[in-house]
Short mmCIF file of C-alpha atoms in Angstrom, two decimals:
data_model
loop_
_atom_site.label_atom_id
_atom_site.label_comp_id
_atom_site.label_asym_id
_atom_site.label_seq_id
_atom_site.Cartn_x
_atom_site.Cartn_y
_atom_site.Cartn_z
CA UNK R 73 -67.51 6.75 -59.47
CA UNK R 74 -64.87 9.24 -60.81
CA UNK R 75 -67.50 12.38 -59.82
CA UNK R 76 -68.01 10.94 -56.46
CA UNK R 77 -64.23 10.27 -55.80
CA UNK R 78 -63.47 13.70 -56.92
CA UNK R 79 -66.28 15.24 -54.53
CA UNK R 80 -64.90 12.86 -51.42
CA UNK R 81 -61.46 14.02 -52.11
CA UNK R 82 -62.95 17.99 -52.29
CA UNK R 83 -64.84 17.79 -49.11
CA UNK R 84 -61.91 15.82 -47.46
CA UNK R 85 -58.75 18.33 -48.92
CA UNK R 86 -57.09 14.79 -50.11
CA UNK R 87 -56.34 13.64 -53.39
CA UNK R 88 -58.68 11.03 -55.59
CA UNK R 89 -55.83 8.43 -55.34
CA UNK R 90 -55.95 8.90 -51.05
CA UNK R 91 -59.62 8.74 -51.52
CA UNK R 92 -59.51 5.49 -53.15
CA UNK R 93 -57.02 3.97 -51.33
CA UNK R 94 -59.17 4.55 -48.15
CA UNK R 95 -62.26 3.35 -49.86
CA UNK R 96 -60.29 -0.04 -50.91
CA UNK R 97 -58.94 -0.51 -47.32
CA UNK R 98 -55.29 -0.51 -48.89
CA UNK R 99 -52.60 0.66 -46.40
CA UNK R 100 -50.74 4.02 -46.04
CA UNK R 101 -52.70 6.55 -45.40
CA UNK R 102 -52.32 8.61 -41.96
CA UNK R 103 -55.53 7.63 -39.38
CA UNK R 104 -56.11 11.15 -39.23
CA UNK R 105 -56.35 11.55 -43.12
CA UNK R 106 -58.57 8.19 -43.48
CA UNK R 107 -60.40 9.48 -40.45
CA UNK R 108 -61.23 12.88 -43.00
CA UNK R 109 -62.20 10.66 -45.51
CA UNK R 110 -64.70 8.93 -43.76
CA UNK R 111 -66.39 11.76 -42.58
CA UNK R 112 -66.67 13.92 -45.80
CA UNK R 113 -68.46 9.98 -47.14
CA UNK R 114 -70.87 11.02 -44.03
CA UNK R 115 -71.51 14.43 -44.67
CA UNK R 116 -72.05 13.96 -48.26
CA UNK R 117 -74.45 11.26 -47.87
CA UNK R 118 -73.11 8.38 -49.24
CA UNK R 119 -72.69 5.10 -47.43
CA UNK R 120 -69.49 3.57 -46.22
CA UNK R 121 -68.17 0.01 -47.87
CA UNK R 122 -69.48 -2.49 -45.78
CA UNK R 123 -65.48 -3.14 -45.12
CA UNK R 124 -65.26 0.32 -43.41
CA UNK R 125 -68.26 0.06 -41.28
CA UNK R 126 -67.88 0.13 -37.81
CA UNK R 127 -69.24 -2.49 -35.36
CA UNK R 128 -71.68 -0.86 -33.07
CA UNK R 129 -70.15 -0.18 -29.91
CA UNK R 130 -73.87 -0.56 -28.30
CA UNK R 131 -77.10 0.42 -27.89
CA UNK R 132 -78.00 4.06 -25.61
CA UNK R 133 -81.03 4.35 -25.19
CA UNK R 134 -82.48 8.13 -25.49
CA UNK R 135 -85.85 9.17 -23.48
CA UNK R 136 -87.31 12.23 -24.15
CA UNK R 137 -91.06 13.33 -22.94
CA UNK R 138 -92.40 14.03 -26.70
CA UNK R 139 -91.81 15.15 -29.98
CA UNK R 140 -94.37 17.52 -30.46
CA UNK R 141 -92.87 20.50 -29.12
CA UNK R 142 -89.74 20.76 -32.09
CA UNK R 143 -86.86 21.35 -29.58
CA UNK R 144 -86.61 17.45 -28.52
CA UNK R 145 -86.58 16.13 -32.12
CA UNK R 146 -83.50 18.81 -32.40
CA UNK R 147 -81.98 17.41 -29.35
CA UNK R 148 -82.57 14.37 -30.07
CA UNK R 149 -80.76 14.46 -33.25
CA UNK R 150 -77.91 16.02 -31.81
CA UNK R 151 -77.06 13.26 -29.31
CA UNK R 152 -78.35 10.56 -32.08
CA UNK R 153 -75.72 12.27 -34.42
CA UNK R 154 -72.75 11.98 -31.75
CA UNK R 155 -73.49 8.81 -30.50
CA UNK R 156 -73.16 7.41 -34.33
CA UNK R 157 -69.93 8.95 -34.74
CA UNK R 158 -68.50 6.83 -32.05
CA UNK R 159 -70.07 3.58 -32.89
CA UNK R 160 -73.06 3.21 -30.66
CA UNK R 161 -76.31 2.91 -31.85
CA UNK R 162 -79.07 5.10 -30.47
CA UNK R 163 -82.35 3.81 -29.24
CA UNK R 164 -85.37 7.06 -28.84
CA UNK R 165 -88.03 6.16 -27.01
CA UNK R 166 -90.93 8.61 -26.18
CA UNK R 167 -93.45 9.00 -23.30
CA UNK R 168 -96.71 9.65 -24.84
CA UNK R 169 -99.89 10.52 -22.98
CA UNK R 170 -101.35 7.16 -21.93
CA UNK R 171 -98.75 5.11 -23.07
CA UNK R 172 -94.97 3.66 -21.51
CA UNK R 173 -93.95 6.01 -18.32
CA UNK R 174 -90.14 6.92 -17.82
CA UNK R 175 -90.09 3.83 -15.70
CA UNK R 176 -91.76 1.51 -18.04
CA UNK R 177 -89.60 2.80 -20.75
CA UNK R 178 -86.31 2.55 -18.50
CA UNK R 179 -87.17 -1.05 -17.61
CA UNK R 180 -87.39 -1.58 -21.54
CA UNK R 181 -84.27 -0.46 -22.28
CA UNK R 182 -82.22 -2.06 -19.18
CA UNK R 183 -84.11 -5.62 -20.60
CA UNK R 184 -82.36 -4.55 -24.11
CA UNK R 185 -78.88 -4.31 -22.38
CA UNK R 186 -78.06 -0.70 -23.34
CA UNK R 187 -74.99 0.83 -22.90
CA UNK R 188 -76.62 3.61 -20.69
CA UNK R 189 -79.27 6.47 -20.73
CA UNK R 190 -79.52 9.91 -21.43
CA UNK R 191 -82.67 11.29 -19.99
CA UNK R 192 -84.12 14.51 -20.92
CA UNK R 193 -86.40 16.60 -19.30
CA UNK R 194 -87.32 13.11 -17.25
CA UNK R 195 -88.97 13.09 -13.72
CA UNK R 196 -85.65 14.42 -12.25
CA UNK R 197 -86.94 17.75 -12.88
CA UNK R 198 -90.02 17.29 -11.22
CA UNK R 199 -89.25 18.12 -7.88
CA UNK R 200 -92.66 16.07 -6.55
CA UNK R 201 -91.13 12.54 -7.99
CA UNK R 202 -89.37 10.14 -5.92
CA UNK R 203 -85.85 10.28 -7.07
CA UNK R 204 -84.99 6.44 -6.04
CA UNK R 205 -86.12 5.11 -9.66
CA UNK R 206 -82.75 6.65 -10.34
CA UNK R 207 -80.75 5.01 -7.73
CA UNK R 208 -82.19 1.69 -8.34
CA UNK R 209 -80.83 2.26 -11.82
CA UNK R 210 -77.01 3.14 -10.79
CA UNK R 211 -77.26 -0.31 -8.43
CA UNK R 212 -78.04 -2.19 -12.28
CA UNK R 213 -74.33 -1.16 -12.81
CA UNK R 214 -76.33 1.17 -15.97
CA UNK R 215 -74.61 4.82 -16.69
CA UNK R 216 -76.85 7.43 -17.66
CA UNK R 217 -76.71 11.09 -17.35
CA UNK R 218 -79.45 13.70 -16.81
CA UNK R 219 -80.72 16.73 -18.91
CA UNK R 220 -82.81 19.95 -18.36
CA UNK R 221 -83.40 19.74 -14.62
CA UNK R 222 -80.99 19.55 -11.46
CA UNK R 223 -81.50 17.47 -8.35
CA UNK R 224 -79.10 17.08 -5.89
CA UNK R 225 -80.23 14.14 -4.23
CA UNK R 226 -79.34 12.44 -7.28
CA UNK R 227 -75.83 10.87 -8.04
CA UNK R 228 -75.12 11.71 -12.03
CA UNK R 229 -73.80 14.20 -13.93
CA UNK R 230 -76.00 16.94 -15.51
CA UNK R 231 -76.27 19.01 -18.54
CA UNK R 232 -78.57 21.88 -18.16
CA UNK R 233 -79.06 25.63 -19.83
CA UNK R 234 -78.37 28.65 -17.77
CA UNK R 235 -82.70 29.45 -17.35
CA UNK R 236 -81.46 32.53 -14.70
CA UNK R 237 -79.17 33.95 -17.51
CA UNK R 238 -82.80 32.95 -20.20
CA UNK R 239 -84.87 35.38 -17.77
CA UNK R 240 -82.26 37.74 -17.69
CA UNK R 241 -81.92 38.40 -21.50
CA UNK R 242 -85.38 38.56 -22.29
CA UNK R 243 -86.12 40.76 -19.40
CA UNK R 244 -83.31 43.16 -20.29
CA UNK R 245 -83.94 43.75 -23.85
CA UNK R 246 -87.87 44.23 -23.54
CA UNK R 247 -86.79 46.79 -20.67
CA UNK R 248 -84.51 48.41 -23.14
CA UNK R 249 -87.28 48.81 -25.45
CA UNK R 250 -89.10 50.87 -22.75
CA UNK R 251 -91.84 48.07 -21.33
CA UNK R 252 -91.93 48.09 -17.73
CA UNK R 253 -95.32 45.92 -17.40
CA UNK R 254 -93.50 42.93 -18.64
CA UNK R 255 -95.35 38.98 -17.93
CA UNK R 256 -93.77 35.49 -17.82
CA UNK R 257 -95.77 32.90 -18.95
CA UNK R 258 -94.32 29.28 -18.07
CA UNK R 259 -94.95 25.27 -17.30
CA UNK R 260 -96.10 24.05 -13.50
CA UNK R 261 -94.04 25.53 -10.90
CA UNK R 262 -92.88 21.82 -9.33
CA UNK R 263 -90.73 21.86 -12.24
CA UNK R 264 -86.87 22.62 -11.69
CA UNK R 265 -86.67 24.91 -14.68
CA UNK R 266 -89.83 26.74 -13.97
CA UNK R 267 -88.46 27.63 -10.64
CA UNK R 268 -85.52 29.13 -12.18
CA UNK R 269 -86.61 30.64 -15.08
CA UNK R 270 -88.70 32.75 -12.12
CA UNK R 271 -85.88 33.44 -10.07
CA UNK R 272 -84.04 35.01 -12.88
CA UNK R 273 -87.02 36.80 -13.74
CA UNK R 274 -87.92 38.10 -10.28
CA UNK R 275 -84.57 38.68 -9.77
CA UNK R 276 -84.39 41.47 -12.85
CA UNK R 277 -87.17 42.51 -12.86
CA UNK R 278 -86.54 43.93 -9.25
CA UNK R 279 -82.83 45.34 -10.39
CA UNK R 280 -84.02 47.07 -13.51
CA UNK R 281 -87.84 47.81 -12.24
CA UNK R 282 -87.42 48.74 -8.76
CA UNK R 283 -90.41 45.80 -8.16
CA UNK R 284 -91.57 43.73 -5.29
CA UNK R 285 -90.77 39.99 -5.24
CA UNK R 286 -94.21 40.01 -4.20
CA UNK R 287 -95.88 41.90 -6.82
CA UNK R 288 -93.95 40.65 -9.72
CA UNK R 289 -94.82 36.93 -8.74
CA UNK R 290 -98.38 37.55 -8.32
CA UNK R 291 -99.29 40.01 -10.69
CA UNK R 292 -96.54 39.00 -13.24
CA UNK R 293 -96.15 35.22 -13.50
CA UNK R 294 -98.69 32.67 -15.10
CA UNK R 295 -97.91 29.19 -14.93
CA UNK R 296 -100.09 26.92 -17.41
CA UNK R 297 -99.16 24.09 -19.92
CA UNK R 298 -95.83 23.74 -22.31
CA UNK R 299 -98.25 23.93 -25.59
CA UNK R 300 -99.56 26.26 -27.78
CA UNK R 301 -102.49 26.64 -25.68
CA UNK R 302 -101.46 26.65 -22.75
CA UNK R 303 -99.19 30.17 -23.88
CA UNK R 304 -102.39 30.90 -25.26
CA UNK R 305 -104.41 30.76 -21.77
CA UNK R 306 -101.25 32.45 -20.22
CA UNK R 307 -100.60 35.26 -21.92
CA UNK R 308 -104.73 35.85 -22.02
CA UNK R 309 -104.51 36.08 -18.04
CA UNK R 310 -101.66 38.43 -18.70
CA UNK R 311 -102.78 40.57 -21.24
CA UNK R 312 -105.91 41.00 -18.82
CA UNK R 313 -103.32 42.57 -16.36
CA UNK R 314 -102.23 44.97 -18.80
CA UNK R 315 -98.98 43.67 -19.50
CA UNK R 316 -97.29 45.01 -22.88
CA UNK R 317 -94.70 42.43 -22.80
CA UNK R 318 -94.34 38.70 -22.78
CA UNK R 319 -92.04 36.18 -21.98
CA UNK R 320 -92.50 32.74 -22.57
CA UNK R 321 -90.46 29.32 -21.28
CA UNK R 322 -90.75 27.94 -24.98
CA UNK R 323 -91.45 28.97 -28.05
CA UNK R 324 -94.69 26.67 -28.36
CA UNK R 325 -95.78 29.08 -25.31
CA UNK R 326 -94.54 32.25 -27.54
CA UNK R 327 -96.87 31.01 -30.52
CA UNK R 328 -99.53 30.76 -28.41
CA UNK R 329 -98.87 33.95 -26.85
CA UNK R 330 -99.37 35.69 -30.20
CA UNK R 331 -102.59 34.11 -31.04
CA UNK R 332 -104.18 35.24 -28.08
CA UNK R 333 -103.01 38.71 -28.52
CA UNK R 334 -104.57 38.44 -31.97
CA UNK R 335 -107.80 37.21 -30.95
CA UNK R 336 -107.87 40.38 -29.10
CA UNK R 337 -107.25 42.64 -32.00
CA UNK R 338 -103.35 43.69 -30.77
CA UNK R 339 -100.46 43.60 -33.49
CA UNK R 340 -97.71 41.67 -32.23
CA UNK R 341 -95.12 43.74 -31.98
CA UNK R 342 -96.76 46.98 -32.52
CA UNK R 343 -99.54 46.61 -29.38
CA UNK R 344 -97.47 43.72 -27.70
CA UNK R 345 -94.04 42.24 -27.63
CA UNK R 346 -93.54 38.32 -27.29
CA UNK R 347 -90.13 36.66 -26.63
CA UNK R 348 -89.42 32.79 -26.81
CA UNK R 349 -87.09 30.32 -25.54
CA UNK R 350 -85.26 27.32 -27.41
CA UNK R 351 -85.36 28.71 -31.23
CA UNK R 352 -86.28 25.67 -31.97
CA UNK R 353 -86.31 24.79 -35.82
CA UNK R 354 -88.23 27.14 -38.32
CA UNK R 355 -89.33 29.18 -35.36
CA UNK R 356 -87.14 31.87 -37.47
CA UNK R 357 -89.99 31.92 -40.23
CA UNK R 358 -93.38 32.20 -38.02
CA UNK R 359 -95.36 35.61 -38.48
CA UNK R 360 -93.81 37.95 -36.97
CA UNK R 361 -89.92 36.00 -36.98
CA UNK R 362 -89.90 35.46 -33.28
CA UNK R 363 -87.65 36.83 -30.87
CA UNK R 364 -86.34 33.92 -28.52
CA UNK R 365 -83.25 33.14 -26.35
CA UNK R 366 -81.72 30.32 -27.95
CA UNK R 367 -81.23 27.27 -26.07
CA UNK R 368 -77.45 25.52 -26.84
CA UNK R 369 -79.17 22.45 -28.15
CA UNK R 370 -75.79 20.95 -29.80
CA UNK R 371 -73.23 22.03 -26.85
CA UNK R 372 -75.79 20.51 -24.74
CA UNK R 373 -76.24 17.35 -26.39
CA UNK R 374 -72.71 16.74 -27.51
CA UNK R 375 -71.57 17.26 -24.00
CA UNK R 376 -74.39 14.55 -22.46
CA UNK R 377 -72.80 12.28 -24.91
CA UNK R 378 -69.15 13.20 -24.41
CA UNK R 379 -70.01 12.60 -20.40
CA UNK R 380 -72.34 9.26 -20.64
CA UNK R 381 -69.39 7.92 -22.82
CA UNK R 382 -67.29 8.72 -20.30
CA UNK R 383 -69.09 6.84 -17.69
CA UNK R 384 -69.48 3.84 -20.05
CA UNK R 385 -65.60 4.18 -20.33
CA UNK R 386 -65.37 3.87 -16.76
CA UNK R 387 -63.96 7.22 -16.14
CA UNK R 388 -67.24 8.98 -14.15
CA UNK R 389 -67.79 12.53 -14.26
CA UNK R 390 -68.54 13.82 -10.49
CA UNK R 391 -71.93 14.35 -9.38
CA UNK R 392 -72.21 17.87 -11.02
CA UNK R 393 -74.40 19.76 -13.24
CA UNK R 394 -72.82 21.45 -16.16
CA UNK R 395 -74.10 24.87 -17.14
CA UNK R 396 -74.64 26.21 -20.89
CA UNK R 397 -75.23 29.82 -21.06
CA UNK R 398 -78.17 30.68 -23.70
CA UNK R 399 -78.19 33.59 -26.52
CA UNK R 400 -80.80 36.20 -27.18
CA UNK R 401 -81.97 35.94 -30.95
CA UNK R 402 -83.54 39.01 -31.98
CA UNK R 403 -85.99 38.89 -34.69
CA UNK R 404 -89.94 40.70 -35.32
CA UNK R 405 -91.97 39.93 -32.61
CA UNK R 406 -90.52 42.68 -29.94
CA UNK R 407 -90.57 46.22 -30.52
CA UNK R 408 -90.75 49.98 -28.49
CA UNK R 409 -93.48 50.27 -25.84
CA UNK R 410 -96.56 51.12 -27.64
CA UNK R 411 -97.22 55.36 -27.36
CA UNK R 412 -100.89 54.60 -26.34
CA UNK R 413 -102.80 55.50 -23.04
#
């Protein structure tokens, strides 16, 4: 007891006696200061006295499309994270292939009584789906909020990353390295992301290339699947075009990107370059480090949680989309155009 006390009190910058005082529930001690207590007993791990627990505020219910790909589970545990700190308990539920839909799964959660929703990359970036599942939920009196993926025929606040600004980083440093035949391999083009990610990359490619709208969207863009193979399959088509450079719409994409350039004998970075997008977790350590423009997964979840509790709270945010500008994290897997014919 005496090592943990001294370890609260460290991480907190209180005294042992202020420690234990909080930890007893006794009076005197500033809400701010028993507020610092409580969260260095979070961050070190150890539970709270069942005294200083607080009573769940309600259930949110969090959908996401899948886990697989590692930048929803990081998401994911971002809002989960938040929503704990102010006393609501999060609910995750998944859309798996051939299991619960976004509807199914919203119906489940409205029949549960949740607080509200945060969807994430849901059918509101889909630009073929009916956006009225969405109004039928705001007429159930149920706040949510919306991320990855604008719509303006929808009335809800959004939380989205800058994909123009993406395109525009990872276009700009492989152009600085000297590649001018530079590919972008990304998801179905009916997707609201997609269609930006390719607007910022037409867009630079025609500033710093001198290229046709035309040209680079034909010759230049290859839409397939958000997996590993489906970079794979891209980047093949592109490589067959004789691009030098890559740029993917997620680092799943990037991975697979690599692996087809192997398959063809090419070094990544020496015979191609490959960039990413999320940085999702231990994409740092793959072979070669990857290169990626780092989506800003906790400003981005903190603030759908900071706005949905605002709409619980009965304070709305405006029907607006909120922006996050992304970073470009350079690691191993872009390097100088090769000196080759």
């Amino acid at each position: 007891m005496t090592a943990r006390l001294a370890d609260i009190a460290a991480q907190a910058g209180v005294s042992e006696a202020t420690v234990s005082r909080v930890l007893n529930g006794k009076p005197g001690v500033a809400a701010a200061t028993r507020q610092s207590v409580l969260a260095a007993l979070d961050v070190l791990g150890y539970e709270r006295p069942v005294r200083l627990r607080r009573r769940s505020a309600g259930l949110v219910g969090l959908i996401t499309p899948e886990l697989e790909n590692p930048i929803f589970p990081a998401l994911a545990q971002v809002i989960g994270q938040a929503l704990t700190r102010q006393g609501y308990t999060p609910v995750l539920a998944t859309q798996t292939p051939g299991g619960s839909t976004e509807d199914e799964l919203t119906e489940m959660l409205v029949d549960r009584g949740v607080s509200g929703i945060i969807f994430v990359s849901g059918l509101h970036a889909d630009t073929s789906a009916d956006t009225q599942r969405y109004e039928q939920l705001r007429a159930q009196d149920v706040p949510f909020v919306l991320v990855d993926g604008f719509s303006p025929k929808v009335r809800a606040p959004f939380i989205s990353p800058d994909d123009r600004a993406a395109m525009r980083l990872a276009v700009t440093h492989l152009v600085s390295l000297g590649h001018t035949r530079i590919g972008l391999a990304l998801g179905p083009k009916r997707f609201v992301p997609v269609q930006r990610k390719i607007e910022g990359f037409v867009r630079t490619m025609q500033e710093l290339l001198a290229l046709s709208p035309d040209e680079i969207e034909t010759d230049l863009v290859q839409h397939s699947l958000y997996t590993l193979e489906g970079g794979q399959a891209a980047a093949a088509a592109l490589l067959d075009r004789g691009c030098t450079a890559i740029a993917c719409a997620s680092d799943m994409m990037a991975l697979g990107a690599i692996r087809a350039a192997r398959q063809r004998g090419l070094e990544v970075p020496d015979d191609v370059s490959v960039v990413g997008f999320d940085d999702s977790p231990l994409i740092a350590f793959t072979d070669p480090p990857l290169t990626t423009v780092r989506k800003p997964v906790p400003a981005m979840g903190q603030a759908a949680v900071r706005t949905l509790l605002e709409e619980i709270g009965g304070t709305p945010a405006p029907q607006s989309e909120f922006v996050f500008m992304p970073e470009l994290v350079v690691r191993g897997s872009t390097a100088s155009v090769p000196r080759r014919p």
